[in-house]
Amino acid sequence: MIKRLKQKLRYLFAKKVCPEIIGGWRNANGVFCKHTGVSNMTHISQDGENLYIGNNVFIGHFNYIDGKNAPLIICDNVEITNYTSVLTHSTHNAIRFSLAKETKLVGPVFIGECTYVGPHVVIMPNTRIGKGCIISAYSYVKGNYPDYSILRGQPARVIGDTRKIDKDLLEKYPDLQCLYYNNENN
């Protein structure tokens, strides 16, 4: 309780000063991820144990992370840049039908490890993004996407495979191969 209060005070103090990344994140299950950094200008909405943010995660400035309505899992080594919305609910249909419960879109979001989310991306409820993906700027992401996908568009579609890009990098930097292939088997 005291640690959570300290984290909140640090967050509020830094918010008044300037945008910066605050190191360390304690998940709802009590696990402290010391290599995770979250901007003080990002709003994270959470309720109970719906939100899980892994270790070595970077969440940049001016994002909205909605872990309140359904499970939101952000795995290890994920980078979410700036001005991104990760949503577990949406009332974009319900508003036209007087907020009828049946028209609200609510569902989990899963972002696989080692995924990069570019700026101005919207990730909708009921979305599963595999590991090792790249999501291009301004993409609207909804649905299931396989591991190592390169996603782009509104709506986002798979336009490539990150393993092709990685192959060129691994040839250029062969000392990274053991790290890459160990990660690929996870």
C-alpha positions as a printed NumPy array, in Angstrom:
array([[  0.   ,   0.   ,   0.   ],
       [  2.751,   2.457,   0.952],
       [  4.836,   1.497,  -2.077],
       [  1.811,   2.083,  -4.334],
       [  1.247,   5.473,  -2.69 ],
       [  4.901,   6.404,  -3.225],
       [  4.62 ,   5.358,  -6.887],
       [  1.477,   7.492,  -7.279],
       [  3.081,  10.525,  -5.572],
       [  6.198,  10.199,  -7.728],
       [  3.915,  10.   , -10.755],
       [  1.905,  13.104,  -9.752],
       [  4.989,  15.154,  -8.833],
       [  6.737,  14.387, -12.088],
       [  3.558,  15.119, -14.046],
       [  3.62 ,  18.737, -12.874],
       [  7.249,  19.231, -13.871],
       [  7.592,  17.888, -17.428],
       [  7.101,  14.711, -19.441],
       [  9.533,  12.05 , -18.333],
       [  9.793,   8.309, -18.068],
       [  9.435,   7.009, -14.521],
       [ 11.334,   3.781, -13.944],
       [  9.803,   0.803, -12.249],
       [  6.282,  -0.59 , -12.29 ],
       [  4.46 ,  -2.723,  -9.741],
       [  1.814,  -5.007, -11.219],
       [ -1.485,  -5.729,  -9.507],
       [ -0.027,  -9.109,  -8.477],
       [  2.722,  -7.287,  -6.545],
       [  5.615,  -8.097,  -8.887],
       [  7.959,  -5.12 ,  -9.319],
       [  9.409,  -4.679, -12.82 ],
       [ 12.372,  -2.399, -12.229],
       [ 13.326,  -2.141, -15.913],
       [  9.879,  -0.988, -17.011],
       [  9.414,   2.707, -17.678],
       [  6.12 ,   4.555, -18.008],
       [  5.691,   8.226, -18.876],
       [  4.207,  10.475, -16.246],
       [  2.05 ,  11.912, -19.058],
       [  0.434,   8.557, -19.891],
       [ -2.905,   7.706, -18.319],
       [ -3.237,   4.126, -17.115],
       [ -6.713,   3.055, -16.081],
       [ -6.817,  -0.168, -14.099],
       [ -9.17 ,  -2.101, -11.877],
       [ -8.002,  -5.028,  -9.783],
       [ -5.834,  -7.526, -11.6  ],
       [ -6.927,  -6.823, -15.185],
       [ -3.677,  -5.063, -16.11 ],
       [ -0.333,  -6.826, -16.441],
       [  2.74 ,  -4.988, -17.723],
       [  5.878,  -7.078, -18.154],
       [  9.525,  -6.285, -17.497],
       [ 11.675,  -4.14 , -19.767],
       [  8.593,  -2.412, -21.181],
       [  8.685,   1.194, -22.397],
       [  5.446,   3.198, -22.502],
       [  6.081,   6.684, -23.856],
       [  4.291,  10.021, -23.51 ],
       [  0.604,  10.904, -23.958],
       [ -0.857,   7.392, -24.2  ],
       [ -4.121,   5.991, -22.853],
       [ -3.815,   2.449, -21.493],
       [ -7.21 ,   0.982, -20.526],
       [ -6.857,  -2.02 , -18.232],
       [-10.112,  -1.435, -16.406],
       [-12.811,  -3.36 , -18.245],
       [-11.143,  -6.578, -19.4  ],
       [ -7.69 ,  -8.183, -19.164],
       [ -4.843,  -6.233, -20.753],
       [ -1.526,  -8.039, -20.983],
       [  1.591,  -6.261, -22.212],
       [  4.385,  -8.841, -22.289],
       [  8.118,  -8.316, -21.674],
       [ 10.241,  -6.129, -23.967],
       [  7.33 ,  -4.243, -25.553],
       [  7.745,  -0.641, -26.669],
       [  4.686,   1.589, -26.96 ],
       [  5.74 ,   4.958, -28.338],
       [  3.616,   8.132, -28.032],
       [ -0.044,   9.121, -28.546],
       [ -1.319,   5.534, -28.562],
       [ -4.589,   4.147, -27.183],
       [ -4.796,   0.555, -25.972],
       [ -8.467,  -0.109, -25.24 ],
       [-10.368,  -2.911, -23.511],
       [-13.709,  -1.19 , -24.075],
       [-15.365,   1.095, -26.577],
       [-18.769,   2.733, -26.736],
       [-18.442,   3.913, -30.337],
       [-21.602,   1.95 , -31.257],
       [-23.392,   2.271, -27.917],
       [-23.554,   6.059, -28.009],
       [-26.022,   5.909, -30.9  ],
       [-28.208,   3.436, -28.999],
       [-28.478,   5.298, -25.663],
       [-25.539,   3.393, -24.152],
       [-27.348,   0.045, -24.254],
       [-25.138,  -2.533, -22.552],
       [-25.346,  -4.991, -25.46 ],
       [-23.792,  -2.502, -27.885],
       [-20.66 ,  -1.779, -25.83 ],
       [-17.527,  -3.426, -27.135],
       [-15.576,  -4.989, -24.251],
       [-12.758,  -7.508, -24.559],
       [ -9.194,  -8.415, -23.671],
       [ -6.017,  -7.176, -25.328],
       [ -2.78 ,  -9.14 , -25.529],
       [  0.476,  -7.628, -26.838],
       [  3.168, -10.273, -27.31 ],
       [  6.77 ,  -9.902, -26.208],
       [  9.302,  -7.914, -28.226],
       [  6.577,  -5.999, -30.067],
       [  6.971,  -2.386, -31.194],
       [  3.9  ,  -0.12 , -31.306],
       [  4.406,   3.051, -33.337],
       [  2.911,   6.476, -32.579],
       [ -0.791,   7.305, -32.953],
       [ -1.876,   3.652, -32.995],
       [ -5.3  ,   2.561, -31.73 ],
       [ -5.532,  -1.007, -30.416],
       [ -9.159,  -2.069, -29.959],
       [-10.735,  -4.612, -27.58 ],
       [-10.605,  -8.321, -28.503],
       [ -7.164,  -7.987, -30.05 ],
       [ -4.266, -10.41 , -29.853],
       [ -0.896,  -9.306, -31.226],
       [  1.771, -11.994, -31.449],
       [  5.384, -11.67 , -30.371],
       [  8.015,  -9.84 , -32.364],
       [  5.544,  -7.64 , -34.259],
       [  5.938,  -4.108, -35.58 ],
       [  2.845,  -1.885, -35.743],
       [  3.248,   1.109, -38.042],
       [  2.205,   4.614, -37.045],
       [ -1.471,   5.583, -37.336],
       [ -2.677,   1.973, -37.569],
       [ -6.093,   0.845, -36.312],
       [ -5.557,  -2.633, -34.859],
       [ -8.408,  -5.052, -34.157],
       [ -8.35 ,  -8.851, -34.346],
       [ -5.717, -11.584, -34.153],
       [ -2.273, -11.143, -35.66 ],
       [  0.403, -13.848, -35.87 ],
       [  3.913, -13.692, -34.408],
       [  6.461, -11.597, -36.325],
       [  3.851,  -9.63 , -38.282],
       [  4.445,  -6.168, -39.655],
       [  1.094,  -4.377, -39.4  ],
       [ -0.021,  -1.231, -41.158],
       [ -3.249,   0.52 , -42.069],
       [ -6.77 ,   1.407, -41.02 ],
       [ -7.786,  -1.314, -40.423],
       [ -4.355,  -2.84 , -39.892],
       [ -3.358,  -5.761, -42.034],
       [ -0.226,  -7.877, -42.198],
       [  2.16 ,  -6.422, -44.79 ],
       [  5.319,  -8.333, -43.915],
       [  7.298, -10.54 , -41.571],
       [  9.859,  -9.127, -39.13 ],
       [ 12.028, -12.234, -39.517],
       [ 12.987, -11.016, -43.008],
       [ 14.211,  -7.698, -41.558],
       [ 15.868,  -9.504, -38.674],
       [ 17.69 , -11.86 , -41.045],
       [ 19.563,  -8.922, -42.578],
       [ 20.412,  -7.522, -39.142],
       [ 21.585, -10.917, -37.88 ],
       [ 23.884, -11.282, -40.889],
       [ 25.312,  -7.834, -40.147],
       [ 25.625,  -8.516, -36.374],
       [ 26.189, -12.277, -35.98 ],
       [ 26.911, -11.942, -32.246],
       [ 23.158, -11.291, -31.746],
       [ 22.102, -14.638, -33.233],
       [ 22.167, -16.639, -29.999],
       [ 20.018, -14.011, -28.239],
       [ 17.557, -13.854, -31.129],
       [ 17.11 , -17.57 , -31.588],
       [ 16.725, -18.148, -27.835],
       [ 14.002, -15.511, -27.811],
       [ 12.331, -16.94 , -30.93 ],
       [ 11.846, -20.315, -29.227],
       [ 10.002, -18.79 , -26.235]])
